[in-house]
CSV table of C-alpha atoms and ligand atoms in Angstrom, one decimal:
chain,number,residue,atom,x,y,z
A,945,MET,CA,3.8,-9.0,27.4
A,946,SER,CA,0.0,-7.2,28.4
A,947,ARG,CA,-1.1,-3.9,28.8
A,948,SER,CA,-2.7,-2.7,31.7
A,949,ALA,CA,-3.9,0.5,33.3
A,950,HIS,CA,-2.6,-0.1,36.1
A,951,PRO,CA,0.6,-1.9,35.6
A,952,ALA,CA,1.4,-3.8,38.8
A,953,GLY,CA,3.8,-1.6,42.0
A,954,PRO,CA,3.4,1.9,42.6
A,955,ARG,CA,6.4,3.1,40.4
A,956,HIS,CA,7.8,7.0,41.3
A,957,ALA,CA,4.1,7.8,41.4
A,958,ASP,CA,1.9,5.9,44.1
A,959,VAL,CA,-1.1,6.2,41.6
A,960,LEU,CA,-0.2,5.9,37.8
A,961,PRO,CA,-2.9,7.6,36.2
A,962,GLU,CA,-4.7,5.8,33.1
A,963,GLY,CA,-2.9,5.1,29.8
A,964,HIS,CA,-2.5,2.7,27.3
A,965,TYR,CA,0.9,1.6,28.0
A,966,THR,CA,2.7,-1.2,28.9
A,967,ALA,CA,4.6,-1.6,32.7
A,968,PRO,CA,8.0,-1.0,32.3
A,969,ALA,CA,10.6,-3.4,31.1
A,970,ASP,CA,12.7,-4.9,33.8
A,971,ASP,CA,15.7,-3.3,32.9
A,972,LEU,CA,15.3,0.2,31.2
A,973,ASN,CA,18.7,0.1,30.2
A,974,ALA,CA,18.3,-2.7,27.6
A,975,LEU,CA,17.7,-2.2,24.0
A,976,ASP,CA,14.2,-4.5,22.4
A,977,PRO,CA,16.2,-6.8,19.2
A,978,LYS,CA,12.9,-5.8,17.9
A,979,VAL,CA,12.2,-2.2,18.0
A,980,TRP,CA,15.8,-1.5,17.4
A,981,ALA,CA,18.2,-1.4,14.2
A,982,HIS,CA,19.9,-4.0,13.9
A,983,THR,CA,23.6,-2.5,14.6
A,984,VAL,CA,22.1,-1.1,18.0
A,985,GLY,CA,24.3,-1.3,21.1
A,986,ARG,CA,25.6,0.1,24.1
A,987,ASP,CA,29.3,0.4,24.5
A,988,ALA,CA,30.9,-0.2,27.7
A,989,ASP,CA,30.8,3.3,29.1
A,990,GLY,CA,26.6,2.4,28.7
A,991,VAL,CA,26.3,4.6,25.7
A,992,VAL,CA,23.8,4.2,22.6
A,993,THR,CA,25.7,2.9,19.3
A,994,VAL,CA,25.0,2.1,15.8
A,995,GLY,CA,26.9,0.7,13.3
A,996,GLY,CA,29.6,0.8,16.1
A,997,ILE,CA,29.4,4.7,16.6
A,998,ALA,CA,28.4,6.2,19.7
A,999,VAL,CA,24.8,8.4,19.7
A,1000,THR,CA,26.9,11.1,21.7
A,1001,GLN,CA,29.5,11.3,19.1
A,1002,LEU,CA,26.8,11.7,16.7
A,1003,ALA,CA,24.7,14.1,18.4
A,1004,GLU,CA,28.1,16.6,18.8
A,1005,GLU,CA,28.8,16.0,15.3
A,1006,TYR,CA,25.6,16.3,13.6
A,1007,GLY,CA,23.3,18.3,16.3
A,1008,THR,CA,19.9,16.6,17.2
A,1009,PRO,CA,17.5,16.1,16.8
A,1010,ALA,CA,18.5,13.8,13.9
A,1011,TYR,CA,17.2,10.8,12.6
A,1012,ILE,CA,20.1,8.8,12.5
A,1013,LEU,CA,19.9,5.2,9.8
A,1014,ASP,CA,21.7,2.1,10.1
A,1015,GLU,CA,22.3,1.7,6.2
A,1016,ALA,CA,23.5,-2.4,7.1
A,1017,ASP,CA,20.0,-2.8,8.4
A,1018,PHE,CA,18.6,-0.8,5.6
A,1019,ARG,CA,19.9,-3.5,3.5
A,1020,ASP,CA,19.6,-6.4,5.4
A,1021,ARG,CA,15.9,-5.9,5.7
A,1022,ALA,CA,16.0,-4.6,2.0
A,1023,ARG,CA,17.8,-8.1,0.8
A,1024,ALA,CA,15.2,-10.0,2.9
A,1025,TRP,CA,12.3,-9.1,1.1
A,1026,ARG,CA,14.0,-9.4,-2.6
A,1027,THR,CA,15.0,-12.9,-1.2
A,1028,ALA,CA,11.5,-13.7,0.1
A,1029,PHE,CA,9.6,-13.1,-2.9
A,1030,GLY,CA,12.4,-14.7,-5.3
A,1031,THR,CA,12.3,-14.1,-9.4
A,1032,ASP,CA,8.3,-14.9,-9.1
A,1033,ALA,CA,7.4,-11.5,-7.8
A,1034,ASP,CA,8.7,-7.8,-7.6
A,1035,VAL,CA,9.3,-5.8,-4.6
A,1036,PHE,CA,8.3,-2.3,-4.9
A,1037,TYR,CA,10.4,-0.3,-1.9
A,1038,ALA,CA,7.3,2.3,-0.7
A,1039,GLY,CA,9.2,6.1,-1.2
A,1040,LYS,CA,7.1,7.8,0.2
A,1041,ALA,CA,7.7,5.8,4.0
A,1042,PHE,CA,11.5,7.9,3.3
A,1043,LEU,CA,12.8,8.6,0.1
A,1044,SER,CA,16.6,10.3,-0.6
A,1045,ARG,CA,19.4,9.9,-3.8
A,1046,ALA,CA,21.0,7.2,-1.1
A,1047,VAL,CA,17.9,5.3,-0.6
A,1048,VAL,CA,17.0,4.8,-4.8
A,1049,ARG,CA,21.0,3.7,-4.9
A,1050,TRP,CA,20.8,0.9,-2.2
A,1051,LEU,CA,17.5,-0.2,-3.5
A,1052,ASP,CA,19.1,0.0,-6.9
A,1053,GLU,CA,21.8,-2.1,-5.9
A,1054,GLU,CA,20.0,-4.5,-3.8
A,1055,GLY,CA,17.5,-5.6,-6.5
A,1056,LEU,CA,14.5,-3.4,-5.6
A,1057,ASN,CA,11.6,-1.3,-7.1
A,1058,LEU,CA,10.8,1.8,-6.6
A,1059,ASP,CA,6.9,2.8,-6.3
A,1060,VAL,CA,6.8,6.9,-6.4
A,1061,CYS,CA,3.5,9.3,-6.3
A,1062,SER,CA,4.7,12.2,-6.8
A,1063,GLY,CA,6.4,14.5,-9.3
A,1064,GLY,CA,9.2,15.0,-7.0
A,1065,GLU,CA,9.7,11.3,-5.4
A,1066,LEU,CA,10.1,10.8,-9.5
A,1067,ALA,CA,12.8,13.5,-9.8
A,1068,THR,CA,14.8,12.0,-6.9
A,1069,ALA,CA,14.1,8.2,-8.4
A,1070,LEU,CA,15.7,9.2,-12.0
A,1071,SER,CA,17.9,11.6,-10.3
A,1072,ALA,CA,19.6,8.8,-8.7
A,1073,GLY,CA,20.3,6.5,-11.4
A,1074,MET,CA,16.5,4.0,-10.5
A,1075,PRO,CA,16.2,2.9,-14.4
A,1076,ALA,CA,12.4,3.5,-15.0
A,1077,GLU,CA,11.3,0.6,-15.9
A,1078,ARG,CA,11.2,-0.7,-12.1
A,1079,ILE,CA,9.8,2.1,-11.5
A,1080,ALA,CA,5.8,2.1,-10.3
A,1081,PHE,CA,3.6,5.9,-10.4
A,1082,HIS,CA,0.9,5.4,-8.3
A,1083,GLY,CA,-1.3,8.3,-7.0
A,1084,ASN,CA,-5.3,9.3,-7.0
A,1085,ASN,CA,-5.0,12.6,-8.6
A,1086,LYS,CA,-1.2,12.6,-10.8
A,1087,SER,CA,-1.2,16.1,-12.7
A,1088,PRO,CA,-0.9,15.7,-16.7
A,1089,GLU,CA,2.4,17.4,-16.6
A,1090,GLU,CA,3.3,14.3,-14.0
A,1091,ILE,CA,1.7,11.6,-16.3
A,1092,GLU,CA,3.6,12.9,-19.0
A,1093,ARG,CA,7.1,13.0,-17.3
A,1094,ALA,CA,6.0,9.4,-16.3
A,1095,VAL,CA,5.8,7.7,-19.7
A,1096,ARG,CA,7.9,10.3,-21.3
A,1097,ALA,CA,10.7,8.7,-18.6
A,1098,GLY,CA,9.3,5.1,-19.7
A,1099,VAL,CA,8.2,4.3,-16.1
A,1100,GLY,CA,7.3,0.3,-15.8
A,1101,ARG,CA,3.8,0.9,-14.6
A,1102,ILE,CA,1.1,3.3,-14.1
A,1103,VAL,CA,-1.0,2.5,-11.1
A,1104,LEU,CA,-4.4,4.1,-12.8
A,1105,ASP,CA,-7.3,5.3,-10.0
A,1106,SER,CA,-10.1,6.8,-11.8
A,1107,PHE,CA,-12.2,6.7,-14.7
A,1108,GLN,CA,-10.4,10.1,-15.9
A,1109,GLU,CA,-7.4,8.7,-15.4
A,1110,ILE,CA,-7.3,5.9,-17.6
A,1111,VAL,CA,-8.7,8.2,-20.7
A,1112,ARG,CA,-5.7,11.1,-20.0
A,1113,VAL,CA,-2.2,8.2,-19.3
A,1114,ALA,CA,-4.0,6.9,-22.5
A,1115,HIS,CA,-4.3,9.9,-24.4
A,1116,THR,CA,-0.8,11.0,-23.3
A,1117,ALA,CA,0.8,7.8,-24.5
A,1118,GLU,CA,-0.7,8.0,-27.7
A,1119,SER,CA,0.6,11.3,-28.3
A,1120,LEU,CA,4.0,10.5,-27.3
A,1121,GLY,CA,3.8,7.1,-29.8
A,1122,LYS,CA,3.6,4.6,-27.2
A,1123,ARG,CA,2.0,2.3,-25.3
A,1124,GLN,CA,2.0,2.6,-21.7
A,1125,ARG,CA,2.2,-0.4,-19.1
A,1126,VAL,CA,-0.6,0.0,-16.8
A,1127,GLN,CA,-2.0,-2.0,-13.6
A,1128,ILE,CA,-5.9,-0.9,-12.2
A,1129,ARG,CA,-6.6,-0.2,-9.0
A,1130,VAL,CA,-9.1,-1.8,-7.3
A,1131,THR,CA,-10.9,-1.0,-4.0
A,1132,VAL,CA,-11.9,-4.7,-2.6
A,1133,GLY,CA,-13.7,-3.7,0.8
A,1134,VAL,CA,-11.2,-4.9,2.9
A,1135,GLU,CA,-9.7,-2.7,5.1
A,1136,ALA,CA,-6.8,-3.5,7.1
A,1137,HIS,CA,-5.3,-2.0,10.5
A,1138,THR,CA,-2.9,-3.3,12.7
A,1139,HIS,CA,-4.2,-5.9,14.6
A,1140,GLU,CA,-7.7,-6.6,12.9
A,1141,PHE,CA,-9.5,-6.3,9.7
A,1142,ILE,CA,-12.7,-5.7,8.3
A,1143,ALA,CA,-13.5,-7.7,4.9
A,1144,THR,CA,-17.0,-5.5,4.3
A,1145,ALA,CA,-15.6,-1.8,4.9
A,1146,HIS,CA,-17.2,0.3,3.0
A,1147,GLU,CA,-15.7,1.8,-0.4
A,1148,ASP,CA,-15.7,4.9,1.2
A,1149,GLN,CA,-11.7,6.3,0.5
A,1150,LYS,CA,-10.3,8.2,-2.3
A,1151,PHE,CA,-8.5,5.3,-3.2
A,1152,GLY,CA,-9.0,2.9,-6.4
A,1153,ILE,CA,-11.8,2.1,-8.4
A,1154,PRO,CA,-14.6,0.0,-6.5
A,1155,LEU,CA,-14.9,-3.8,-7.1
A,1156,ALA,CA,-18.4,-4.3,-5.2
A,1157,ASP,CA,-20.8,-2.2,-7.8
A,1158,GLY,CA,-19.3,-3.7,-11.3
A,1159,GLN,CA,-17.1,-0.2,-12.0
A,1160,ALA,CA,-13.5,-2.2,-11.5
A,1161,ALA,CA,-15.0,-4.5,-13.9
A,1162,GLU,CA,-16.3,-1.5,-16.0
A,1163,ALA,CA,-12.3,0.1,-15.9
A,1164,VAL,CA,-10.7,-2.8,-17.3
A,1165,ARG,CA,-13.5,-2.6,-20.4
A,1166,ARG,CA,-12.8,0.7,-21.0
A,1167,ALA,CA,-8.8,0.3,-20.6
A,1168,LEU,CA,-8.4,-3.0,-22.7
A,1169,GLN,CA,-10.2,-0.9,-25.7
A,1170,LEU,CA,-7.5,2.3,-25.4
A,1171,ASP,CA,-4.6,1.8,-27.5
A,1172,GLY,CA,-2.2,4.1,-26.0
A,1173,LEU,CA,-2.6,1.2,-22.4
A,1174,ASP,CA,-0.9,-2.0,-22.1
A,1175,VAL,CA,-3.1,-3.0,-19.0
A,1176,ILE,CA,-0.6,-5.7,-17.1
A,1177,GLY,CA,-3.0,-6.4,-13.8
A,1178,ILE,CA,-4.9,-5.2,-10.9
A,1179,HIS,CA,-3.4,-3.7,-7.5
A,1180,SER,CA,-4.8,-3.4,-4.5
A,1181,HIS,CA,-3.7,-2.0,-1.3
A,1182,ILE,CA,-5.5,-2.9,2.3
A,1183,GLY,CA,-3.9,-0.6,4.8
A,1184,SER,CA,-1.2,-0.1,7.1
A,1185,GLN,CA,0.5,-1.8,10.0
A,1186,ILE,CA,-1.1,-5.3,9.3
A,1187,PHE,CA,0.0,-8.1,11.4
A,1188,ASP,CA,-2.9,-10.5,10.5
A,1189,MET,CA,-2.4,-11.5,6.8
A,1190,SER,CA,-6.4,-12.9,6.3
A,1191,GLY,CA,-7.2,-9.0,5.1
A,1192,PHE,CA,-4.6,-10.6,2.2
A,1193,GLU,CA,-6.9,-13.7,1.8
A,1194,VAL,CA,-10.3,-11.9,1.2
A,1195,ALA,CA,-8.3,-8.9,-1.0
A,1196,ALA,CA,-6.5,-11.9,-2.9
A,1197,HIS,CA,-9.6,-13.7,-3.5
A,1198,ARG,CA,-12.3,-10.5,-4.5
A,1199,VAL,CA,-9.3,-9.7,-7.3
A,1200,VAL,CA,-8.9,-13.0,-9.0
A,1201,GLY,CA,-12.7,-13.0,-9.0
A,1202,LEU,CA,-11.8,-10.1,-11.1
A,1203,LEU,CA,-9.5,-11.5,-12.9
A,1204,LYS,CA,-11.8,-14.3,-13.5
A,1205,ASP,CA,-14.9,-12.8,-15.0
A,1206,VAL,CA,-12.1,-10.2,-17.2
A,1207,ARG,CA,-11.2,-13.8,-18.8
A,1208,ASP,CA,-14.5,-14.7,-19.6
A,1209,GLU,CA,-15.5,-12.0,-20.6
A,1210,HIS,CA,-13.0,-10.2,-22.7
A,1211,GLY,CA,-10.5,-13.3,-23.0
A,1212,VAL,CA,-7.9,-12.3,-21.7
A,1213,GLU,CA,-5.5,-13.3,-18.3
A,1214,LEU,CA,-4.0,-10.6,-16.9
A,1215,ALA,CA,-0.7,-11.1,-15.8
A,1216,GLU,CA,-0.3,-9.2,-12.6
A,1217,ILE,CA,-1.3,-9.1,-9.3
A,1218,ASP,CA,0.0,-6.3,-7.0
A,1219,LEU,CA,-1.1,-6.5,-3.5
A,1220,GLY,CA,0.1,-3.4,-1.9
A,1221,GLY,CA,2.3,-2.3,1.2
A,1222,GLY,CA,1.0,-1.9,4.7
A,1223,LEU,CA,2.8,-4.8,6.5
A,1224,GLY,CA,3.4,-3.8,10.0
A,1225,ILE,CA,6.8,-3.0,12.5
A,1226,ALA,CA,7.2,-3.2,15.7
A,1227,TYR,CA,7.3,0.2,17.3
A,1228,THR,CA,6.9,-1.4,20.8
A,1229,SER,CA,8.1,-4.4,22.1
A,1230,ASP,CA,4.3,-5.6,22.0
A,1231,ASP,CA,4.2,-5.7,17.9
A,1232,ASP,CA,5.2,-9.0,16.6
A,1233,PRO,CA,6.2,-8.2,13.0
A,1234,ARG,CA,6.1,-11.6,10.6
A,1235,GLU,CA,9.5,-12.2,8.7
A,1236,PRO,CA,9.4,-11.1,4.8
A,1237,HIS,CA,9.9,-15.1,3.9
A,1238,GLU,CA,6.7,-15.9,6.3
A,1239,ILE,CA,4.8,-12.8,4.5
A,1240,ALA,CA,6.2,-14.2,1.3
A,1241,LYS,CA,4.9,-18.1,1.4
A,1242,ALA,CA,1.7,-16.8,3.0
A,1243,LEU,CA,0.9,-14.4,-0.3
A,1244,SER,CA,2.4,-17.0,-2.8
A,1245,GLU,CA,0.0,-19.8,-1.2
A,1246,ILE,CA,-2.9,-17.6,-1.2
A,1247,VAL,CA,-3.0,-16.0,-5.2
A,1248,THR,CA,-1.9,-19.9,-6.1
A,1249,ARG,CA,-4.6,-21.4,-4.6
A,1250,GLU,CA,-7.5,-18.7,-5.7
A,1251,CYS,CA,-6.1,-19.4,-9.2
A,1252,GLU,CA,-6.1,-22.3,-9.1
A,1253,GLY,CA,-10.0,-22.2,-7.9
A,1254,ALA,CA,-10.7,-20.1,-10.6
A,1255,ARG,CA,-8.7,-21.9,-13.3
A,1256,LEU,CA,-6.7,-19.1,-14.1
A,1257,ARG,CA,-2.5,-19.4,-14.4
A,1258,THR,CA,-1.2,-18.1,-11.1
A,1259,PRO,CA,-0.2,-14.5,-12.5
A,1260,ARG,CA,2.8,-12.5,-11.2
A,1261,ILE,CA,2.7,-11.2,-7.7
A,1262,SER,CA,4.3,-7.8,-6.4
A,1263,VAL,CA,4.1,-6.1,-3.1
A,1264,GLU,CA,5.3,-3.0,-2.1
A,1265,PRO,CA,6.6,-2.6,1.4
A,1266,GLY,CA,7.3,0.7,2.3
A,1267,ARG,CA,7.5,1.0,6.9
A,1268,ALA,CA,8.4,-2.7,6.8
A,1269,ILE,CA,12.0,-2.2,5.4
A,1270,VAL,CA,13.1,1.8,6.4
A,1271,GLY,CA,11.1,1.8,9.6
A,1272,PRO,CA,13.2,-0.2,12.2
A,1273,THR,CA,16.2,0.7,10.1
A,1274,ALA,CA,16.2,5.0,12.0
A,1275,PHE,CA,15.6,6.0,15.0
A,1276,THR,CA,15.4,10.2,16.3
A,1277,LEU,CA,18.1,11.1,18.5
A,1278,TYR,CA,17.1,14.3,20.7
A,1279,GLU,CA,18.4,16.1,23.8
A,1280,VAL,CA,16.2,16.6,26.8
A,1281,GLY,CA,15.5,20.5,27.4
A,1282,THR,CA,13.2,20.2,30.5
A,1283,VAL,CA,11.5,17.1,32.8
A,1284,LYS,CA,8.5,18.5,34.4
A,1285,PRO,CA,7.1,16.0,36.8
A,1286,LEU,CA,3.1,16.3,37.5
A,1287,GLU,CA,2.4,15.0,40.7
A,1288,GLY,CA,-0.4,12.1,40.8
A,1289,LEU,CA,0.1,12.3,36.4
A,1290,ARG,CA,3.3,11.9,35.1
A,1291,THR,CA,6.4,13.5,34.2
A,1292,TYR,CA,6.7,16.0,30.9
A,1293,VAL,CA,10.3,15.6,29.4
A,1294,SER,CA,10.3,18.2,26.2
A,1295,VAL,CA,12.7,17.4,23.0
A,1296,ASP,CA,14.6,19.6,20.9
A,1297,GLY,CA,12.0,18.6,18.3
A,1298,GLY,CA,8.5,17.2,18.1
A,1299,MET,CA,5.5,17.2,15.6
A,1300,SER,CA,7.5,18.8,13.3
A,1301,ASP,CA,10.0,15.7,12.6
A,1302,ASN,CA,7.2,12.6,13.9
A,1303,ILE,CA,3.8,14.5,13.1
A,1304,ARG,CA,2.6,10.6,13.5
A,1305,THR,CA,1.4,10.3,17.4
A,1306,ALA,CA,-0.4,13.2,16.6
A,1307,LEU,CA,-1.7,12.1,13.1
A,1308,TYR,CA,-2.3,8.2,13.6
A,1309,ASP,CA,-2.3,8.0,18.0
A,1310,ALA,CA,0.9,6.4,16.7
A,1311,GLU,CA,3.2,4.4,19.5
A,1312,TYR,CA,6.6,4.6,20.2
A,1313,SER,CA,9.0,3.2,22.9
A,1314,VAL,CA,12.0,5.6,24.0
A,1315,ALA,CA,15.0,5.0,25.9
A,1316,LEU,CA,17.8,7.2,27.4
A,1317,ALA,CA,20.9,6.8,25.0
A,1318,SER,CA,23.9,8.8,26.1
A,1319,ARG,CA,24.1,6.5,29.4
A,1320,THR,CA,22.4,4.0,31.5
A,1321,SER,CA,21.1,4.5,35.0
A,1322,ASP,CA,19.5,2.1,37.6
A,1323,ALA,CA,17.1,5.1,38.7
A,1324,GLU,CA,13.8,3.9,39.0
A,1325,PRO,CA,11.8,3.8,36.4
A,1326,MET,CA,8.9,7.2,36.0
A,1327,LEU,CA,6.3,6.9,33.7
A,1328,VAL,CA,7.1,10.1,30.9
A,1329,ARG,CA,4.7,11.9,28.1
A,1330,VAL,CA,7.9,12.6,25.4
A,1331,VAL,CA,6.5,16.2,24.1
A,1332,GLY,CA,8.4,18.2,21.7
A,1333,LYS,CA,8.8,22.3,21.1
A,1334,HIS,CA,6.1,23.9,19.3
A,1335,CYS,CA,3.0,25.5,20.6
A,1336,GLU,CA,0.4,22.7,20.5
A,1337,SER,CA,-0.5,20.6,23.4
A,1338,GLY,CA,-0.5,18.1,21.0
A,1339,ASP,CA,2.6,17.9,20.3
A,1340,ILE,CA,3.5,14.2,21.5
A,1341,VAL,CA,6.4,12.5,20.8
A,1342,VAL,CA,5.7,9.4,22.9
A,1343,LYS,CA,2.7,9.0,24.6
A,1344,ASP,CA,3.6,6.8,27.6
A,1345,ALA,CA,6.5,5.8,28.3
A,1346,PHE,CA,9.0,4.6,31.0
A,1347,LEU,CA,12.5,6.5,31.5
A,1348,PRO,CA,14.7,6.7,34.3
A,1349,GLY,CA,13.7,8.8,37.4
A,1350,ASP,CA,17.2,10.4,37.3
A,1351,LEU,CA,16.8,11.7,33.3
A,1352,ALA,CA,17.7,15.3,33.4
A,1353,PRO,CA,18.1,18.2,30.9
A,1354,GLY,CA,21.7,17.4,28.6
A,1355,ASP,CA,20.5,13.8,28.7
A,1356,LEU,CA,20.0,12.0,25.4
A,1357,ILE,CA,17.0,10.3,24.3
A,1358,ALA,CA,16.5,8.1,21.3
A,1359,VAL,CA,12.7,7.1,20.1
A,1360,PRO,CA,13.7,3.8,17.9
A,1361,ALA,CA,11.7,2.5,14.0
A,1362,THR,CA,11.3,6.5,12.8
A,1363,GLY,CA,12.7,5.4,9.7
A,1364,ALA,CA,8.9,5.7,8.3
A,1365,TYR,CA,6.8,8.2,7.7
A,1366,CYS,CA,8.6,10.9,9.9
A,1367,ARG,CA,10.8,12.3,8.0
A,1368,SER,CA,9.3,12.1,5.0
A,1369,MET,CA,5.8,13.6,6.6
A,1370,ALA,CA,8.3,16.5,8.6
A,1371,SER,CA,7.4,20.2,8.3
A,1372,ASN,CA,8.6,23.4,9.4
A,1373,TYR,CA,5.8,24.4,11.9
A,1374,ASN,CA,7.1,27.2,13.7
A,1375,HIS,CA,9.8,27.9,11.2
A,1376,ALA,CA,11.5,24.7,13.0
A,1377,MET,CA,14.6,23.2,10.7
A,1378,ARG,CA,13.8,19.7,9.5
A,1379,PRO,CA,16.3,17.6,10.7
A,1380,PRO,CA,19.4,15.5,8.8
A,1381,VAL,CA,19.5,12.1,8.0
A,1382,VAL,CA,22.4,10.5,9.0
A,1383,ALA,CA,23.4,7.1,7.9
A,1384,VAL,CA,25.8,4.8,9.8
A,1385,ARG,CA,27.8,1.7,8.4
A,1386,ASP,CA,30.4,-0.1,9.6
A,1387,GLY,CA,32.1,2.9,12.2
A,1388,ALA,CA,31.6,5.8,9.6
A,1389,ALA,CA,28.5,8.5,9.6
A,1390,ARG,CA,27.4,10.7,6.8
A,1391,VAL,CA,24.9,12.9,6.1
A,1392,ILE,CA,22.4,11.8,3.5
A,1393,VAL,CA,19.7,14.9,4.1
A,1394,ARG,CA,21.3,17.7,5.6
A,1395,ARG,CA,19.8,19.6,7.8
A,1396,GLU,CA,17.5,22.4,7.2
A,1397,THR,CA,19.0,26.2,7.4
A,1398,GLU,CA,17.5,29.0,8.0
A,1399,GLU,CA,18.8,30.4,5.2
A,1400,ASP,CA,16.9,27.4,3.5
A,1401,LEU,CA,13.9,29.0,5.2
A,1402,LEU,CA,14.6,32.3,4.1
A,1403,ARG,CA,15.7,31.9,0.9
A,1404,LEU,CA,11.7,30.6,-0.3
A,1405,ASP,CA,10.3,33.7,1.5
A,1406,VAL,CA,10.9,35.9,-1.0
A,1407,GLY,CA,9.7,39.4,0.7
B,858,PLP,C1,1.6,3.7,1.7
B,858,PLP,C2,1.3,2.3,0.5
B,858,PLP,C3,2.7,1.5,0.7
B,858,PLP,C4,3.5,1.1,1.8
B,858,PLP,O1,2.8,1.5,3.0
B,858,PLP,P1,3.6,0.8,4.0
B,858,PLP,O2,2.7,1.3,5.1
B,858,PLP,O3,4.7,1.5,4.6
B,858,PLP,O4,4.5,-0.5,3.6
B,858,PLP,C5,2.2,1.0,-0.5
B,858,PLP,N1,1.7,0.8,-1.5
B,858,PLP,C6,0.6,1.5,-1.5
B,858,PLP,C7,0.2,2.2,-3.3
B,858,PLP,C8,0.4,2.9,-0.7
B,858,PLP,O5,-0.4,4.1,-0.8
């Protein structure tokens, strides 16, 4: 589908304003399976259902706004990644996308490993029973307490991000009489975001140790000398919402180049290479993500080819999808509060949440789609901007989309693909109470993260 500033045909307003939006779908009631969780559909009354439950019932029971998560879909996607990569590779779910104890248990049951990047995420993972050896600990500035906790717990790997950290982790492990498995995170000078990637990106960012000027080789040199460290491999993470595999190709080429240098200098063949996460999902019907099996095949071919070229044993690959697993599994359910048409511009639809439950639109100019969920409508499409209730004009949830022209206060609308980086980035701005996450499966719903209450807010405010 093509994007255009002026989609064909006058709709609602005679002249449509400039904008980055897709022409309205032929049927606004249709739910594109690309952007909705697997079990989402409409019942005989036209109400959106998920896991066999109508959103009107969910709204009544759990209130709005709420994140509604399709557990069967989550498990399907986790399993698809696990199966695609098989037993010769490891899949680490990136917990920062969305983490709760229920999620940890699903991952454990589906055979996935888990990435954490803070003491809080580690505590959540451990408290839900994820075996420590299946946890990887990330981050560019882990505190001494976090390092000690991770080493004591026996996490499977710590991903080292700086020269200081190499020494810190080594000392901590030695003082505890342990040898910690580590990977060294390098920046390969590749930057990938959505449809483009840059092979010669500046390594001007906070993560990783630059490959280009020999710093990464020096990091490996130092780490190999420290008794507290067992250097198992190299880590690279090149971006987010990536559709084009060529960024991974360049990254793998450069990482394998380092493995070769390490072999030539130290006589050591590092056993693992982690290519990070960042695989894209469909936020709108314009996005065409690849299936896990296609990604697995492409990555494995790339690494095998590069290693053959360098006459290296092919290392074990790991990947770290976050968004690609949880993103499409949830939608946010809102109630419409006000509908404000601005003649010749667009109609502002205010919902009962906003940037406190979805900061991505304000933060990254992220695109979302939206659907009327509590009923169907045959009214003409109108161009809308879905906005929140916060005191900030940038408080936008969906920048440009079409909803039926008879949309009214009290209608429920749903924004799909909000499973990743929405609840996990939610805030209490304006003392908003963060929405619950309701998991739905086989006709049953349960709260896995409850809604915050005024009591929760006041408990932190000790006067
Ligand atoms: C954020 C992150 C991921 C996950 O990214 P997604 O876009 O959610 O797949 C994986 N690995 C690292 C190191 C990250 O920082």
